[in-house]
Coordinates of C-alpha atoms in Angstrom, one line a residue:
X1 CA 87.6 90.8 117.2
X2 CA 88.5 92.5 120.4
X3 CA 85.9 91.4 122.9
X4 CA 85.6 94.7 124.7
X5 CA 84.4 96.6 121.6
X6 CA 80.8 96.2 120.5
X7 CA 79.8 97.4 117.0
X8 CA 76.7 99.5 117.0
X9 CA 74.3 101.1 114.5
X10 CA 71.0 100.5 112.8
X11 CA 71.9 101.7 109.3
X12 CA 74.8 100.8 107.0
X13 CA 76.4 104.2 107.6
X14 CA 76.0 103.9 111.3
X15 CA 77.6 100.4 111.4
X16 CA 80.5 101.5 109.2
X17 CA 81.0 104.6 111.4
X18 CA 81.1 102.4 114.5
X19 CA 83.7 100.1 113.0
X20 CA 85.8 103.1 111.9
X21 CA 85.6 104.6 115.4
X22 CA 86.8 101.3 116.8
X23 CA 89.8 101.3 114.4
X24 CA 90.6 104.9 115.0
X25 CA 90.6 104.6 118.8
X26 CA 92.6 101.4 118.7
X27 CA 89.8 99.2 120.0
X28 CA 89.9 97.2 116.8
X29 CA 93.5 96.3 115.8
X30 CA 94.9 95.2 112.4
X31 CA 93.9 91.6 111.8
X32 CA 91.0 91.6 114.2
X33 CA 88.0 89.8 112.7
X34 CA 84.6 91.4 112.4
X35 CA 81.5 89.3 113.1
X36 CA 80.0 87.4 110.2
X37 CA 77.3 89.4 108.3
X38 CA 74.4 87.3 109.6
X39 CA 75.5 87.2 113.2
X40 CA 76.1 91.0 113.4
X41 CA 72.7 91.5 111.7
X42 CA 71.0 89.4 114.3
X43 CA 72.9 91.2 117.1
X44 CA 71.9 94.6 115.8
X45 CA 68.4 93.7 114.7
X46 CA 68.9 94.7 111.1
X47 CA 68.9 92.9 107.8
X48 CA 72.0 91.1 106.5
X49 CA 71.9 93.4 103.5
X50 CA 72.4 96.4 105.8
X51 CA 75.5 94.8 107.4
X52 CA 76.8 93.7 104.0
X53 CA 76.5 97.3 102.7
X54 CA 78.4 98.6 105.7
X55 CA 81.2 96.1 105.1
X56 CA 81.3 96.9 101.4
X57 CA 81.8 100.6 102.3
X58 CA 84.5 99.8 104.7
X59 CA 86.3 97.6 102.1
X60 CA 86.1 100.4 99.5
X61 CA 87.7 102.8 101.9
X62 CA 90.5 100.5 102.8
X63 CA 89.5 99.9 106.5
X64 CA 88.9 96.2 106.2
X65 CA 89.7 93.3 103.8
X66 CA 87.8 90.1 103.1
X67 CA 89.8 86.9 103.2
X68 CA 87.4 84.4 101.7
X69 CA 86.6 81.8 104.4
X70 CA 88.8 83.8 106.8
X71 CA 86.0 86.4 106.9
X72 CA 86.3 90.2 107.1
X73 CA 89.2 91.6 109.2
X74 CA 90.6 95.0 109.9
X75 CA 93.3 95.9 107.3
X76 CA 96.9 95.8 108.2
X77 CA 97.3 99.5 107.4
X78 CA 93.7 100.9 107.7
X79 CA 93.3 104.1 105.9
X80 CA 92.2 106.1 108.9
X81 CA 95.9 106.2 109.8
X82 CA 99.1 106.1 107.7
X83 CA 101.8 103.5 108.0
X84 CA 103.6 105.6 110.4
X85 CA 106.8 104.1 111.9
X86 CA 107.1 103.5 115.6
X87 CA 108.8 106.3 117.5
X88 CA 112.6 105.9 117.6
X89 CA 113.9 105.3 121.1
X90 CA 116.4 107.8 122.4
X91 CA 120.1 107.1 121.9
X92 CA 119.9 105.3 118.6
X93 CA 121.3 106.2 115.2
X94 CA 118.4 106.9 112.9
X95 CA 118.6 104.9 109.7
X96 CA 114.9 104.6 109.2
X97 CA 113.6 108.0 108.2
X98 CA 114.3 108.0 104.4
X99 CA 115.3 111.6 104.7
X100 CA 118.2 113.5 103.1
X101 CA 121.3 114.7 105.0
X102 CA 120.6 118.3 106.1
X103 CA 124.2 119.1 105.3
X104 CA 123.3 119.0 101.6
X105 CA 120.1 121.0 101.8
X106 CA 120.3 124.8 101.1
X107 CA 119.1 127.4 103.5
X108 CA 115.6 128.4 102.4
X109 CA 115.2 132.1 101.6
X110 CA 111.7 133.2 100.9
X111 CA 111.3 136.5 98.9
X112 CA 112.1 139.5 101.0
X113 CA 109.1 141.5 99.6
X114 CA 105.8 140.3 98.2
X115 CA 103.4 143.1 97.4
X116 CA 99.7 142.5 97.9
X117 CA 97.5 142.0 94.9
X118 CA 93.8 142.7 94.4
X119 CA 91.7 139.5 94.7
X120 CA 93.3 136.1 94.3
X121 CA 95.7 134.3 92.0
X122 CA 93.2 131.9 90.5
X123 CA 93.3 133.7 87.2
X124 CA 97.1 133.4 87.1
X125 CA 98.0 130.5 89.4
X126 CA 101.6 129.9 88.1
X127 CA 104.6 132.3 88.0
X128 CA 105.8 132.5 84.4
X129 CA 109.5 132.3 85.5
X130 CA 108.8 129.0 87.4
X131 CA 106.8 127.6 84.5
X132 CA 109.8 128.1 82.2
X133 CA 112.3 126.7 84.7
X134 CA 110.1 123.7 85.3
X135 CA 109.6 123.1 81.5
X136 CA 113.4 123.1 81.1
X137 CA 113.9 120.8 84.1
X138 CA 111.6 118.2 82.4
X139 CA 113.1 118.6 78.9
X140 CA 116.6 118.2 80.2
X141 CA 115.8 114.5 80.7
X142 CA 113.9 114.1 77.5
X143 CA 110.5 114.4 79.1
X144 CA 107.9 116.1 76.9
X145 CA 106.8 119.3 78.6
X146 CA 104.7 121.4 76.3
X147 CA 102.4 122.0 79.2
X148 CA 103.3 122.2 82.9
X149 CA 101.4 122.8 86.1
X150 CA 102.1 122.7 89.8
X151 CA 100.9 120.9 92.9
X152 CA 101.6 120.7 96.7
X153 CA 103.9 117.7 96.5
X154 CA 103.8 114.3 94.7
X155 CA 101.1 112.7 96.9
X156 CA 98.8 115.8 96.5
X157 CA 99.2 115.5 92.8
X158 CA 98.7 111.7 92.6
X159 CA 95.6 111.9 94.8
X160 CA 94.1 114.6 92.6
X161 CA 94.8 112.7 89.4
X162 CA 93.4 109.5 90.7
X163 CA 90.3 111.1 92.2
X164 CA 89.3 112.8 89.0
X165 CA 90.0 109.8 86.8
X166 CA 88.8 106.8 88.9
X167 CA 85.8 105.9 91.0
X168 CA 85.6 104.0 94.3
X169 CA 86.3 100.3 93.7
X170 CA 88.5 100.9 90.6
X171 CA 91.9 99.2 90.6
X172 CA 95.4 100.9 90.6
X173 CA 98.6 99.1 89.9
X174 CA 101.3 100.0 92.4
X175 CA 104.9 98.9 92.9
X176 CA 105.5 96.2 95.5
X177 CA 107.5 96.9 97.4
X178 CA 106.7 100.6 97.0
X179 CA 106.3 104.0 98.6
X180 CA 104.5 103.5 101.9
X181 CA 102.5 106.7 101.8
X182 CA 101.2 105.8 98.3
X183 CA 100.1 102.4 99.7
X184 CA 98.1 104.3 102.3
X185 CA 96.7 106.8 99.8
X186 CA 95.2 104.4 97.3
X187 CA 92.8 102.6 99.7
X188 CA 92.0 105.9 101.4
X189 CA 90.6 107.1 98.1
X190 CA 88.4 104.0 98.0
X191 CA 90.5 102.3 95.3
X192 CA 91.9 98.8 95.1
X193 CA 95.6 98.2 94.9
X194 CA 97.0 95.6 92.5
X195 CA 100.7 94.9 93.5
X196 CA 103.3 94.7 90.7
X197 CA 106.7 93.3 91.4
X198 CA 109.9 95.4 91.0
X199 CA 113.3 94.2 89.9
X200 CA 116.7 95.8 89.3
X201 CA 115.3 97.8 86.3
X202 CA 112.1 99.0 87.9
X203 CA 108.6 97.8 87.6
X204 CA 108.5 94.3 86.0
X205 CA 106.8 94.0 82.6
X206 CA 105.3 90.5 83.1
X207 CA 103.7 91.5 86.4
X208 CA 102.5 94.7 84.9
X209 CA 101.0 92.9 81.9
X210 CA 99.0 90.8 84.3
X211 CA 97.8 93.8 86.2
X212 CA 96.7 95.6 83.0
X213 CA 94.8 92.6 81.8
X214 CA 93.0 92.4 85.1
X215 CA 91.5 95.8 84.4
X216 CA 93.5 98.3 86.4
X217 CA 92.5 101.9 85.5
X218 CA 95.8 103.6 86.5
X219 CA 99.5 102.7 87.1
X220 CA 101.8 104.6 89.5
X221 CA 105.5 103.9 89.4
X222 CA 108.9 105.6 89.8
X223 CA 111.3 105.9 86.8
X224 CA 114.3 106.3 89.0
X225 CA 115.6 105.6 92.5
X226 CA 112.4 103.6 93.3
X227 CA 111.5 103.6 96.9
X228 CA 112.5 101.5 98.7
X229 CA 114.7 99.4 96.3
X230 CA 116.5 102.2 94.4
X231 CA 115.8 100.6 91.1
X232 CA 115.8 102.8 88.0
X233 CA 114.5 102.2 84.5
X234 CA 116.8 101.3 81.7
X235 CA 116.0 102.4 78.1
X236 CA 115.2 98.8 77.2
X237 CA 112.8 98.5 80.2
X238 CA 111.2 101.9 79.3
X239 CA 110.6 100.6 75.8
X240 CA 109.0 97.4 77.1
X241 CA 106.7 99.4 79.4
X242 CA 105.8 101.8 76.5
X243 CA 104.7 98.9 74.3
X244 CA 102.5 97.6 77.1
X245 CA 100.8 100.9 77.7
X246 CA 100.1 101.3 74.0
X247 CA 98.0 98.1 74.2
X248 CA 95.9 99.7 77.0
X249 CA 95.5 103.4 75.9
X250 CA 92.7 104.0 78.4
X251 CA 94.9 103.4 81.4
X252 CA 96.3 106.5 83.1
X253 CA 100.1 106.2 83.6
X254 CA 101.6 108.3 86.4
X255 CA 105.4 108.5 86.8
X256 CA 106.5 109.7 90.2
X257 CA 110.0 111.0 89.6
X258 CA 110.3 112.2 93.2
X259 CA 114.1 112.2 93.3
X260 CA 114.8 114.2 90.1
X261 CA 117.7 116.5 90.9
X262 CA 118.8 119.8 89.3
X263 CA 121.7 118.0 87.6
X264 CA 122.5 114.4 86.9
X265 CA 121.9 111.6 84.3
X266 CA 118.6 111.5 82.4
X267 CA 115.9 109.0 83.6
X268 CA 114.1 107.3 80.7
X269 CA 110.5 108.2 80.7
X270 CA 107.5 106.5 79.0
X271 CA 106.2 110.0 78.3
X272 CA 108.7 110.2 75.4
X273 CA 106.8 107.3 73.8
X274 CA 103.5 109.2 73.6
X275 CA 101.0 107.2 75.7
X276 CA 97.5 108.5 75.4
X277 CA 97.0 109.2 79.1
X278 CA 100.2 110.0 81.0
X279 CA 101.7 112.4 83.6
X280 CA 105.0 112.8 85.3
X281 CA 105.3 114.6 88.7
X282 CA 108.6 115.8 90.1
X283 CA 109.3 117.1 93.6
X284 CA 112.1 118.9 95.3
X285 CA 111.7 118.0 99.0
X286 CA 114.5 115.4 99.0
X287 CA 117.0 117.7 97.2
X288 CA 116.1 121.2 98.2
X289 CA 114.2 121.0 101.5
X290 CA 111.6 118.7 103.2
X291 CA 109.4 121.8 103.8
X292 CA 109.2 122.7 100.2
X293 CA 105.7 121.4 99.4
X294 CA 105.9 122.0 95.7
X295 CA 105.8 119.7 92.7
X296 CA 106.0 120.2 88.9
X297 CA 103.7 118.2 86.7
X298 CA 103.6 117.6 83.0
X299 CA 101.6 115.2 80.8
X300 CA 98.9 115.0 78.2
X301 CA 96.5 118.0 77.8
X302 CA 93.4 116.2 79.1
X303 CA 95.1 114.9 82.3
X304 CA 96.6 118.3 83.2
X305 CA 93.3 120.0 82.5
X306 CA 91.4 117.7 84.8
X307 CA 94.1 118.1 87.5
X308 CA 93.9 121.9 87.3
X309 CA 90.1 121.9 87.2
X310 CA 89.9 120.0 90.5
X311 CA 92.7 122.1 92.0
X312 CA 90.8 125.3 91.1
X313 CA 87.8 124.1 93.1
X314 CA 89.9 123.2 96.2
X315 CA 93.2 124.9 97.1
X316 CA 93.1 127.0 94.0
X317 CA 96.8 127.5 93.5
X318 CA 100.3 126.9 95.0
X319 CA 101.3 129.9 97.1
X320 CA 103.2 132.4 95.1
X321 CA 105.5 132.9 98.1
X322 CA 106.5 129.2 97.7
X323 CA 106.9 129.6 94.0
X324 CA 109.2 132.6 94.3
X325 CA 111.3 130.6 96.8
X326 CA 111.6 127.7 94.3
X327 CA 112.6 130.1 91.5
X328 CA 115.4 131.4 93.6
X329 CA 116.7 127.9 94.4
X330 CA 116.5 126.7 90.8
X331 CA 118.4 129.8 89.7
X332 CA 121.2 129.8 92.3
X333 CA 124.4 128.2 91.1
X334 CA 125.6 127.7 94.6
X335 CA 122.6 125.6 95.4
X336 CA 123.2 123.5 92.2
X337 CA 126.8 122.8 93.5
X338 CA 125.5 121.8 96.9
X339 CA 123.0 119.4 95.3
X340 CA 125.9 117.9 93.2
X341 CA 127.9 117.4 96.4
X342 CA 124.9 115.7 98.0
X343 CA 124.5 113.4 95.0
X344 CA 128.1 112.3 95.2
X345 CA 128.0 111.8 99.0
X346 CA 124.8 109.7 98.8
X347 CA 126.2 107.5 96.0
X348 CA 129.4 106.9 98.1
X349 CA 127.4 106.1 101.2
X350 CA 125.1 103.6 99.4
X351 CA 128.0 101.8 97.8
X352 CA 129.9 101.6 101.1
X353 CA 127.0 100.0 102.8
X354 CA 126.0 97.6 100.0
X355 CA 129.7 96.5 99.6
X356 CA 130.2 96.0 103.4
X357 CA 127.0 93.9 103.6
X358 CA 128.0 92.0 100.5
X359 CA 131.4 91.2 101.9
X360 CA 129.6 89.4 104.7
X361 CA 127.3 87.5 102.4
X362 CA 124.3 89.7 102.9
X363 CA 122.5 90.6 99.7
X364 CA 121.4 94.3 99.5
X365 CA 120.1 96.5 96.7
X366 CA 120.4 100.2 96.4
X367 CA 121.7 101.4 93.0
X368 CA 120.2 104.9 93.4
X369 CA 118.4 107.1 95.9
X370 CA 118.8 107.5 99.7
X371 CA 118.1 103.9 100.9
X372 CA 119.3 100.4 100.8
X373 CA 116.8 97.4 100.7
X374 CA 117.9 94.2 102.5
X375 CA 115.9 91.0 102.1
X376 CA 115.6 89.1 105.4
X377 CA 113.6 86.2 106.8
X378 CA 112.3 87.9 109.9
X379 CA 111.9 91.7 109.9
X380 CA 111.1 92.0 113.6
X381 CA 114.1 90.0 114.6
X382 CA 116.5 92.1 112.5
X383 CA 115.0 95.5 113.6
X384 CA 115.0 94.6 117.2
X385 CA 118.5 93.0 117.0
X386 CA 120.0 96.0 115.3
X387 CA 118.3 98.2 118.0
X388 CA 120.4 96.4 120.6
X389 CA 123.5 97.5 118.7
X390 CA 122.3 101.1 118.6
X391 CA 120.8 101.2 115.1
X392 CA 117.3 102.1 114.1
X393 CA 116.2 100.7 110.7
X394 CA 112.7 100.4 109.1
X395 CA 110.8 97.1 108.9
X396 CA 109.9 96.4 105.3
X397 CA 106.2 95.7 106.2
X398 CA 105.4 99.4 105.7
X399 CA 106.6 99.2 102.1
X400 CA 105.2 95.9 100.8
X401 CA 102.0 94.1 100.0
X402 CA 102.9 90.6 98.7
X403 CA 106.7 91.1 98.4
X404 CA 109.0 89.1 100.6
X405 CA 110.2 90.5 103.9
X406 CA 113.1 93.0 104.1
X407 CA 114.4 96.0 106.0
X408 CA 115.1 99.4 104.7
X409 CA 118.2 101.3 105.7
X410 CA 118.6 105.0 105.1
X411 CA 122.1 105.1 103.7
X412 CA 122.0 108.9 103.2
X413 CA 122.6 109.4 106.9
X414 CA 125.3 106.8 107.3
X415 CA 129.0 107.9 107.0
X416 CA 131.0 105.5 104.8
X417 CA 133.4 104.7 107.8
X418 CA 130.3 103.5 109.8
X419 CA 129.2 101.1 107.1
X420 CA 131.6 98.4 108.2
X421 CA 130.4 98.5 111.8
X422 CA 126.7 98.3 110.8
X423 CA 127.4 95.4 108.4
X424 CA 129.2 93.5 111.2
X425 CA 126.3 94.1 113.6
X426 CA 123.9 93.1 110.9
X427 CA 125.7 89.8 110.3
X428 CA 125.8 89.1 114.0
X429 CA 122.0 89.8 114.3
X430 CA 121.3 87.4 111.4
X431 CA 123.4 84.7 113.1
X432 CA 121.6 85.2 116.4
X433 CA 118.2 85.0 114.6
X434 CA 119.2 81.8 112.9
X435 CA 120.3 80.3 116.2
X436 CA 117.0 81.3 117.8
X437 CA 114.5 80.6 115.0
X438 CA 116.4 77.8 113.1
X439 CA 116.9 77.2 109.4

């Protein structure tokens, strides 16, 4: 523990608040050890039970973790702050953002005229036109969509689903490596993460079976272009997962199809196999605009009803101004053509980078999506080494729990002709790191 910070408080809530304040203000850093329960109790003049209760609350909220004989330490990514990347130094090429190329995003044109209405939209929260377009969007890929509803993005939707279904301390199976914001969200809700390995076909059945048997209450995974590896489900893998979920009908299955486009090949969905509790959420921010905070959601009747019930009590509905904007984009053939050009460009850029790295003996994966995932021995050495060559890539620590180290490269922003130069620099950095660190 940082010696300059003294934990204070005479109640469990006060002690927990003092620790949280230290983490928030940077006085307690990730990995810093908290005092043993009995020592802190003696220092504060309280019972050991009071300190134990405070530590239990902090663990439930994702601020600290207990490592057996290693004691209680501040979590690597405490839930008071997200896994935000370090600020990119000036003059570097940004290959860390995970964002689409603005050249393939349409100009957003909100409706020119929206007449005022009496009261609110709570009684009719969804535009009928967007409901129908959303239903067709899901059904095009074979996703059952008898009912649809809306949310303010994928994380907003997942947070609401988990909060109405689970209670603090419940376990959620997540992909490892996986979407870094989801890895922040789960502990912030007071839930426990159970990491599940990912292979070339998506979430791995054997690892998932172990997680289900351990008692997880929900599973969150991506059926296509998994972040950060780019893995997508095959039909065979989808069928394996479906068989597993049928053995555990009480588990809520959430598919985050964040990269579903307006056109393209279908993505196999476990929803087609009829799990008892299931939902799929789709967003448009990567394909139509990062400021479009809208998501479509389908699933079983109970899951959608619980989602909408909680939304009614909080934000109420998604802005009809936003819904009108999405309707216009979904209905515009020129936007569809622009999205198709983006899809083709992203595929070319991914292949160029994976091939260029592979030609130098560097294994990389990225069969879909915007990024390429490259396993390495030392993330910091690679990130800092590439920085000296003018490249800014993301350390894999933000995306993983127990998975091996790697770096993530945003290929969507890398022109094919630049892939060779990046690969050559990458190979040099790996050679320098081996000379420095050995092995």
